[in-house]
Short mmCIF file of C-alpha atoms in Angstrom, two decimals:
data_model
loop_
_atom_site.label_atom_id
_atom_site.label_comp_id
_atom_site.label_asym_id
_atom_site.label_seq_id
_atom_site.Cartn_x
_atom_site.Cartn_y
_atom_site.Cartn_z
CA MET A 11 -1.59 61.23 -11.91
CA GLY A 12 -3.58 59.98 -8.54
CA LEU A 13 -6.12 60.31 -5.67
CA VAL A 14 -6.53 62.70 -3.28
CA GLN A 15 -9.08 61.26 -0.33
CA ALA A 16 -11.74 64.64 0.23
CA ALA A 17 -14.16 63.04 2.67
CA LYS A 18 -14.71 59.94 3.81
CA GLY A 19 -18.06 58.43 5.69
CA ALA A 20 -21.96 59.82 3.17
CA ILE A 21 -21.38 63.11 0.83
CA GLY A 22 -24.40 64.98 0.07
CA GLY A 23 -25.49 66.67 -2.63
CA VAL A 24 -24.10 70.78 -1.26
CA LEU A 25 -21.38 69.26 -1.08
CA ALA A 26 -20.80 67.39 -4.17
CA ASP A 27 -21.76 71.23 -5.90
CA GLN A 28 -18.40 71.99 -4.89
CA TRP A 29 -16.06 70.04 -7.81
CA LYS A 30 -15.49 70.26 -11.30
CA ASP A 31 -17.00 66.77 -12.40
CA PHE A 32 -18.75 64.14 -10.51
CA PHE A 33 -17.97 60.12 -10.56
CA THR A 34 -19.96 56.92 -8.56
CA VAL A 35 -21.42 53.69 -9.83
CA PRO A 36 -24.13 53.79 -13.15
CA ASP A 37 -27.78 53.31 -11.90
CA GLY A 38 -29.83 49.99 -13.03
CA LEU A 39 -26.21 47.76 -12.09
CA PRO A 40 -27.20 44.29 -11.36
CA ALA A 41 -26.37 42.59 -7.64
CA THR A 42 -24.03 40.26 -9.78
CA ALA A 43 -22.18 43.41 -11.25
CA ALA A 44 -17.35 42.06 -10.62
CA LEU A 45 -16.34 45.37 -13.01
CA PHE A 46 -18.05 47.84 -15.20
CA ALA A 47 -17.04 51.83 -15.42
CA ALA A 48 -17.47 55.04 -13.55
CA VAL A 49 -19.92 57.11 -14.54
CA PRO A 50 -19.95 60.88 -14.98
CA ARG A 51 -23.02 62.68 -12.97
CA GLY A 52 -21.60 66.28 -14.34
CA SER A 53 -21.55 69.09 -11.67
CA ASN A 54 -22.87 70.40 -9.14
CA ALA A 55 -24.42 66.38 -8.43
CA GLY A 56 -26.22 66.36 -11.68
CA ARG A 57 -28.01 69.21 -11.72
CA GLY A 58 -25.05 70.81 -14.44
CA SER A 59 -24.13 70.81 -18.01
CA ASN A 60 -21.31 69.09 -17.55
CA THR A 61 -22.91 65.66 -18.32
CA SER A 62 -21.05 65.31 -21.82
CA ALA A 63 -17.58 65.07 -21.90
CA SER A 64 -14.72 63.56 -23.02
CA SER A 65 -15.13 59.51 -21.92
CA ASN A 66 -11.21 59.45 -22.07
CA ILE A 67 -10.54 62.32 -20.08
CA ILE A 68 -11.27 63.00 -16.60
CA SER A 69 -11.04 66.23 -15.75
CA ASN A 70 -8.22 68.08 -12.85
CA GLY A 71 -10.44 68.50 -9.82
CA SER A 72 -12.97 66.27 -10.38
CA LYS A 73 -14.55 64.04 -7.70
CA ILE A 74 -15.25 60.02 -7.67
CA VAL A 75 -16.93 59.03 -5.08
CA VAL A 76 -16.48 55.05 -3.52
CA PRO A 77 -19.59 53.69 -1.41
CA GLU A 78 -19.66 51.18 1.13
CA GLY A 79 -18.76 46.97 -0.35
CA TYR A 80 -17.09 48.38 -3.91
CA GLY A 81 -13.27 49.50 -4.92
CA LEU A 82 -11.78 52.08 -6.79
CA LEU A 83 -8.90 51.65 -9.81
CA LEU A 84 -7.65 54.34 -12.00
CA PHE A 85 -6.45 53.94 -14.88
CA GLN A 86 -3.31 55.29 -17.41
CA ASP A 87 -3.12 55.04 -21.01
CA GLY A 88 -4.18 50.96 -19.93
CA ALA A 89 -2.21 51.08 -17.32
CA ILE A 90 -3.35 51.00 -13.84
CA THR A 91 -1.92 53.75 -11.20
CA GLY A 92 -4.08 53.67 -8.46
CA PHE A 93 -6.31 52.41 -6.56
CA VAL A 94 -9.34 52.34 -3.95
CA ALA A 95 -10.92 49.99 -1.61
CA GLU A 96 -12.16 52.39 1.58
CA PRO A 97 -15.62 53.59 0.58
CA GLY A 98 -15.48 57.95 0.16
CA GLY A 99 -14.66 61.33 -1.40
CA TYR A 100 -11.95 61.89 -3.45
CA GLU A 101 -10.25 64.46 -5.34
CA TRP A 102 -8.92 63.21 -8.69
CA ARG A 103 -5.40 65.19 -9.04
CA SER A 104 -3.00 65.27 -12.83
CA ASP A 105 -0.76 67.34 -12.42
CA ASP A 106 1.77 65.45 -10.19
CA PRO A 107 2.60 62.72 -12.56
CA ASN A 108 4.10 60.67 -9.35
CA SER A 109 1.88 60.69 -6.89
CA GLN A 110 0.08 57.29 -7.28
CA SER A 111 -2.52 56.51 -4.64
CA ILE A 112 -3.18 53.33 -3.10
CA PHE A 113 -6.42 53.34 -0.26
CA ALA A 114 -6.88 50.13 1.19
CA GLY A 115 -8.59 48.77 3.87
CA ASP A 116 -7.98 46.81 6.36
CA GLY A 117 -8.25 42.97 6.11
CA LEU A 118 -8.02 40.39 3.58
CA VAL A 119 -8.96 42.74 0.62
CA SER A 120 -5.52 45.13 2.07
CA THR A 121 -3.14 42.15 2.08
CA PHE A 122 -3.53 40.95 -1.16
CA ILE A 123 -3.69 44.03 -2.78
CA ARG A 124 -0.85 45.66 -1.34
CA GLN A 125 1.25 43.00 -2.51
CA SER A 126 -0.41 43.30 -6.21
CA TRP A 127 0.78 47.60 -5.52
CA GLU A 128 4.36 47.07 -5.00
CA ARG A 129 4.64 43.91 -8.34
CA PHE A 130 2.33 46.43 -10.09
CA LYS A 131 2.83 50.23 -9.41
CA PHE A 132 2.56 52.89 -12.06
CA GLY A 133 5.25 55.71 -12.68
CA GLY A 134 4.24 56.92 -15.89
CA GLN A 135 2.88 60.24 -17.37
CA PRO A 136 -0.16 61.47 -17.35
CA GLY A 137 -1.05 60.66 -21.83
CA ALA A 138 -4.18 60.79 -23.66
CA GLN A 139 -6.93 58.39 -21.82
CA GLN A 140 -7.49 57.94 -18.24
CA ALA A 141 -10.78 55.83 -16.52
CA ALA A 142 -12.17 55.15 -13.18
CA PHE A 143 -13.43 51.49 -12.86
CA PHE A 144 -15.57 50.37 -9.61
CA VAL A 145 -14.17 46.71 -8.52
CA SER A 146 -17.58 45.53 -5.98
CA LEU A 147 -16.00 44.01 -3.09
CA LYS A 148 -18.82 42.26 -1.97
CA GLU A 149 -19.42 38.79 -1.71
CA LEU A 150 -21.08 38.15 -5.76
CA PRO A 151 -24.30 35.64 -5.66
CA ASP A 152 -25.54 32.64 -8.27
CA ASN A 153 -22.60 31.11 -9.01
CA ARG A 154 -23.32 28.02 -10.67
CA PHE A 155 -21.90 24.52 -10.84
CA GLY A 156 -23.13 20.98 -11.91
CA THR A 157 -21.95 18.09 -13.37
CA GLN A 158 -23.76 15.86 -16.33
CA SER A 159 -22.83 12.62 -15.25
CA GLU A 160 -21.22 10.85 -11.87
CA ILE A 161 -18.57 12.11 -10.57
CA TYR A 162 -16.66 9.39 -8.39
CA TRP A 163 -14.81 10.03 -5.41
CA ASP A 164 -12.07 8.03 -3.14
CA ASP A 165 -14.71 8.42 0.53
CA GLY A 166 -13.14 8.02 3.72
CA PHE A 167 -16.55 7.68 5.89
CA LEU A 168 -17.29 4.83 3.86
CA ASN A 169 -14.13 3.90 3.13
CA THR A 170 -13.77 3.10 -0.41
CA GLN A 171 -15.33 4.87 -3.83
CA VAL A 172 -18.52 6.85 -4.25
CA GLY A 173 -20.27 8.86 -6.98
CA ALA A 174 -22.97 11.45 -8.40
CA VAL A 175 -24.62 14.00 -9.49
CA THR A 176 -25.08 16.78 -7.84
CA ARG A 177 -25.64 20.77 -8.72
CA GLY A 178 -25.31 23.84 -6.83
CA THR A 179 -24.22 27.68 -6.29
CA TYR A 180 -21.59 29.95 -4.89
CA THR A 181 -21.04 33.31 -3.88
CA LEU A 182 -17.57 34.22 -5.07
CA LYS A 183 -15.14 37.71 -3.86
CA ILE A 184 -12.30 39.57 -5.57
CA VAL A 185 -9.89 39.61 -2.90
CA ASP A 186 -7.15 41.16 -5.52
CA PRO A 187 -9.02 44.24 -7.88
CA ILE A 188 -5.07 44.85 -9.33
CA LEU A 189 -4.40 40.70 -10.05
CA PHE A 190 -8.38 40.28 -11.53
CA VAL A 191 -8.44 42.69 -13.72
CA LYS A 192 -4.23 42.57 -15.25
CA ASN A 193 -4.70 38.62 -15.58
CA PHE A 194 -8.09 37.60 -15.24
CA VAL A 195 -10.69 40.40 -17.30
CA PRO A 196 -11.31 40.62 -21.02
CA ALA A 197 -9.57 44.23 -22.50
CA SER A 198 -12.89 44.09 -23.72
CA TYR A 199 -14.62 44.45 -20.85
CA LEU A 200 -12.14 48.10 -19.37
CA ARG A 201 -14.22 49.86 -21.59
CA PRO A 202 -17.50 52.58 -20.79
CA GLY A 203 -20.90 51.35 -20.48
CA GLN A 204 -19.68 47.43 -20.00
CA VAL A 205 -20.54 44.71 -17.28
CA PHE A 206 -17.63 41.62 -16.07
CA ASP A 207 -20.40 39.99 -14.98
CA PHE A 208 -20.00 36.08 -13.65
CA THR A 209 -23.18 34.56 -14.55
CA ASP A 210 -23.49 36.58 -18.23
CA LEU A 211 -24.20 32.80 -20.64
CA ASP A 212 -22.36 34.80 -23.07
CA ASN A 213 -18.79 36.11 -20.88
CA ALA A 214 -16.11 33.18 -21.75
CA ALA A 215 -14.29 33.99 -19.04
CA ALA A 216 -16.64 33.47 -16.69
CA SER A 217 -17.65 29.97 -18.29
CA GLN A 218 -13.64 29.44 -17.79
CA LEU A 219 -14.87 30.02 -14.37
CA PHE A 220 -17.61 26.96 -14.48
CA ASN A 221 -15.57 24.39 -15.92
CA GLU A 222 -12.96 24.61 -13.79
CA VAL A 223 -15.15 24.54 -10.98
CA VAL A 224 -16.45 21.74 -11.82
CA GLY A 225 -13.08 20.15 -12.89
CA SER A 226 -13.08 20.51 -8.76
CA LEU A 227 -15.93 19.06 -7.83
CA ALA A 228 -14.88 14.87 -7.38
CA PRO A 229 -11.27 16.84 -5.38
CA ALA A 230 -13.27 18.59 -3.63
CA PHE A 231 -15.88 15.79 -2.23
CA SER A 232 -12.80 13.91 -1.64
CA LEU A 233 -11.35 16.73 1.07
CA TYR A 234 -13.69 17.17 3.04
CA THR A 235 -15.23 13.87 3.10
CA ASN A 236 -11.87 12.86 4.61
CA ASP A 237 -10.64 15.43 7.04
CA PRO A 238 -9.93 14.05 10.04
CA ALA A 239 -9.88 16.90 12.01
CA LYS A 240 -14.02 17.76 10.95
CA GLY A 241 -14.98 15.00 10.45
CA ASN A 242 -17.39 15.17 8.10
CA ARG A 243 -19.76 12.64 5.87
CA ILE A 244 -21.10 12.93 2.68
CA THR A 245 -24.61 13.39 4.09
CA ARG A 246 -23.76 16.63 6.04
CA ILE A 247 -21.70 17.92 2.93
CA GLN A 248 -26.02 19.66 1.86
CA GLN A 249 -25.77 21.62 5.61
CA ASP A 250 -22.17 23.26 5.37
CA SER A 251 -21.70 25.80 2.96
CA VAL A 252 -18.91 27.90 4.54
CA GLY A 253 -16.60 24.08 5.58
CA PHE A 254 -17.48 22.58 1.88
CA ALA A 255 -16.76 25.91 0.38
CA ARG A 256 -14.06 26.12 1.44
CA SER A 257 -12.75 22.66 0.55
CA LEU A 258 -14.52 23.38 -2.40
CA SER A 259 -12.06 26.82 -2.67
CA ASP A 260 -9.22 24.81 -2.22
CA ALA A 261 -9.43 22.00 -5.31
CA VAL A 262 -9.41 24.74 -6.99
CA GLU A 263 -6.64 26.52 -5.83
CA GLN A 264 -4.85 23.44 -5.54
CA ALA A 265 -5.67 23.02 -9.78
CA TYR A 266 -6.04 25.83 -11.46
CA GLN A 267 -4.28 28.77 -8.71
CA TRP A 268 -7.12 31.33 -8.25
CA LYS A 269 -6.93 33.03 -5.77
CA SER A 270 -2.66 33.42 -6.12
CA ASP A 271 -2.92 34.07 -10.31
CA ARG A 272 -6.52 36.21 -10.49
CA GLY A 273 -6.75 37.05 -7.23
CA LEU A 274 -10.43 35.88 -7.34
CA ALA A 275 -11.17 33.43 -3.69
CA ILE A 276 -14.64 30.61 -3.35
CA VAL A 277 -16.93 31.58 0.34
CA LYS A 278 -20.03 29.82 0.37
CA THR A 279 -21.79 26.56 -1.90
CA ALA A 280 -25.37 25.94 -1.73
CA ILE A 281 -25.48 22.62 -2.75
CA VAL A 282 -29.09 21.96 -4.11
CA SER A 283 -29.33 18.26 -4.79
CA ILE A 284 -26.98 15.49 -4.85
CA GLU A 285 -27.36 12.17 -6.82
CA TYR A 286 -25.30 9.03 -5.48
CA ASP A 287 -25.13 6.32 -7.75
CA ALA A 288 -26.94 2.82 -6.91
CA ASN A 289 -24.55 1.69 -5.36
CA THR A 290 -23.53 5.01 -3.42
CA ARG A 291 -26.78 4.54 -2.08
CA GLU A 292 -26.63 0.78 -1.28
CA LEU A 293 -23.67 1.43 0.92
CA LEU A 294 -25.73 4.93 2.12
CA LYS A 295 -28.57 2.42 3.34
CA THR A 296 -26.49 -0.11 4.96
CA VAL A 297 -24.58 2.96 7.03
CA GLN A 298 -28.15 4.49 8.64
CA ARG A 299 -28.66 1.25 9.09
CA ALA A 300 -25.92 0.54 11.17
CA ASP A 301 -26.46 3.91 12.68
CA ALA A 302 -29.94 3.25 13.91
CA LEU A 303 -28.70 -0.74 15.39
CA SER A 304 -25.54 1.64 16.74
CA GLY A 305 -25.43 1.50 20.47
CA ALA A 306 -28.77 1.12 24.09
CA ARG A 307 -31.25 1.49 20.46
CA GLY A 308 -29.70 -0.76 19.41
CA ASN A 309 -29.94 -3.73 22.04
CA SER A 310 -33.53 -2.43 22.35
CA ASN A 311 -34.99 -3.07 18.57
CA LEU A 312 -33.63 -6.35 18.58
CA GLN A 313 -33.89 -7.63 21.68
CA ALA A 314 -37.63 -6.94 20.42
CA SER A 315 -36.74 -8.02 17.43
CA VAL A 316 -35.12 -11.36 18.39
CA ALA A 317 -38.50 -11.45 21.47
CA GLN A 318 -41.36 -11.36 18.22
CA GLY A 319 -39.62 -14.02 16.12
CA ILE A 320 -39.72 -16.55 19.23
CA GLN A 321 -42.85 -15.49 19.75
CA SER A 322 -43.83 -16.71 15.98
CA ALA A 323 -41.22 -19.29 15.86
CA GLY A 324 -43.76 -20.94 19.06
CA GLU A 325 -45.99 -20.05 17.35
CA ASN A 326 -45.78 -22.15 14.34
CA GLY A 327 -42.79 -24.99 15.27
CA GLY A 328 -42.78 -25.01 18.69
CA ALA A 329 -39.12 -26.23 20.68
CA ALA A 330 -37.37 -26.66 17.41
CA GLY A 331 -38.53 -22.69 16.79
CA LEU A 332 -38.16 -21.50 19.43
CA VAL A 333 -34.75 -23.73 18.56
CA GLY A 334 -33.21 -22.22 15.95
CA VAL A 335 -34.24 -18.17 17.22
CA GLY A 336 -31.88 -18.86 19.89
CA MET A 337 -29.56 -19.54 18.12
CA ALA A 338 -30.26 -16.97 15.35
CA SER A 339 -30.49 -14.12 17.97
CA GLY A 340 -26.65 -15.86 19.73
CA MET A 341 -24.48 -14.55 17.11
CA PHE A 342 -26.35 -11.31 17.36
CA GLY A 343 -24.85 -10.99 21.00
CA VAL A 344 -28.33 -9.73 21.56
CA GLY A 345 -28.25 -9.34 25.54
CA GLY A 346 -24.07 -9.32 26.06
CA MET A 347 -24.32 -13.31 23.88
CA GLN A 348 -21.77 -12.51 21.67
CA GLN A 349 -20.43 -16.08 20.60
CA PRO A 350 -20.68 -17.56 17.71
CA VAL A 351 -23.10 -20.55 17.88
CA ALA A 352 -22.75 -22.05 14.00
CA ALA A 353 -21.96 -25.14 15.65
CA ALA A 354 -24.63 -25.39 17.81
CA ALA A 355 -27.29 -27.68 15.99
CA ASP A 356 -24.80 -30.32 16.84
CA ASP A 357 -24.05 -29.73 20.10
CA PRO A 358 -27.18 -29.93 22.82
CA VAL A 359 -24.90 -28.60 25.63
CA ALA A 360 -24.40 -25.26 23.65
CA ARG A 361 -28.05 -25.43 23.08
CA LEU A 362 -28.87 -25.84 26.68
CA LYS A 363 -26.86 -23.11 27.99
CA LYS A 364 -28.85 -21.00 24.56
CA ALA A 365 -31.45 -21.63 26.35
CA LYS A 366 -30.72 -21.33 30.15
CA GLU A 367 -29.25 -17.61 28.52
CA MET A 368 -32.70 -16.35 26.55
CA LEU A 369 -34.61 -17.93 29.84
CA ASP A 370 -32.28 -15.27 32.03
CA LEU A 371 -33.16 -12.79 30.26
CA GLY A 372 -36.25 -12.98 30.01
CA LEU A 373 -37.06 -14.21 26.33
CA ILE A 374 -39.01 -17.15 26.86
CA THR A 375 -40.98 -19.16 30.02
CA GLN A 376 -39.75 -22.04 32.06
CA ALA A 377 -41.95 -24.25 30.13
CA ASP A 378 -40.30 -23.00 27.26
CA TYR A 379 -37.00 -24.02 28.36
CA ASP A 380 -38.48 -28.21 29.78
CA ALA A 381 -39.27 -28.60 26.49
CA LEU A 382 -35.55 -26.98 24.61
CA LYS A 383 -34.00 -29.29 27.40
CA ALA A 384 -36.16 -32.59 26.79
CA LYS A 385 -36.04 -31.58 22.98
CA ALA A 386 -32.12 -31.20 23.43
CA LEU A 387 -31.86 -34.21 25.72
CA GLY A 388 -33.56 -36.44 23.41
CA LEU A 389 -35.64 -36.99 26.91
#
């Protein structure tokens, strides 16, 4: 039993007329459908009368059309006997029990599936039950995650533990359909009319995946923010759908072996919101403030603040106020003044030195300097 490749590319109605039965994708599928049975369209591409044949027998010489973005799994008595990942038309032949088939496309799909095929290939005789199932090879959207309470992780950029409540979505891809069906899909979905959908709230297997993703969020955040090769900050996660998806996929793989045991991988994420806890919000404010005051912009802002303070001090406290402002500005390194001046209040020489530096910077006038000098020397 197996498939023989009949044609590649699009299949027209005239060619379809030549086949005994014609199987393809059912109508009305949701975009998130992952696995479902091929449905017969009857002979003559649905124009004939052979539309009520047995659901567990595929007539020898029937044709199955595999659309773009889907793979086809063949079953004999519940065992996988063939796989197709290349779009096109294929002829079903059950006269040769040793004609198992594997048509795997290029790239990632081919790498994983050929390994599984060698592990699980079937050599039994044709029996009484035959089935064909389509499996999606596309990115499956709208898989949601979210936390009800804070998750905590060690953040390398903030250099401490931080916490947040977060929610978002991710796209999922079946990279090895053979592993996926054998190790994960419940038997109840391997029947005609059933659709395995990761977004179905009544799908217990999908709910398990949701719980595992939520359990992997904290390690994923830690992997992302502590990756020295990327230098990513916590605030960039929401804009980096692919980067964070890679961290999330790695965290899920380490904890639950999605790819190696189930043939699944997370491709992209979209974080809808991150609500940081109070301590993390304060840390982020401090980091933002430090970023704003760094470099040339920071020096300009600080000098302007000091100048404003000098003006206010001069209006309210005269020369004594100016001395206080001079001490404060020296502590923050305005204009290259890097030395702390905690003892400057008791040292007239230090006060005069700071006043002279402020005069040279243009922060005070000559009259202000003379007043400060007279007060420092007790004149």
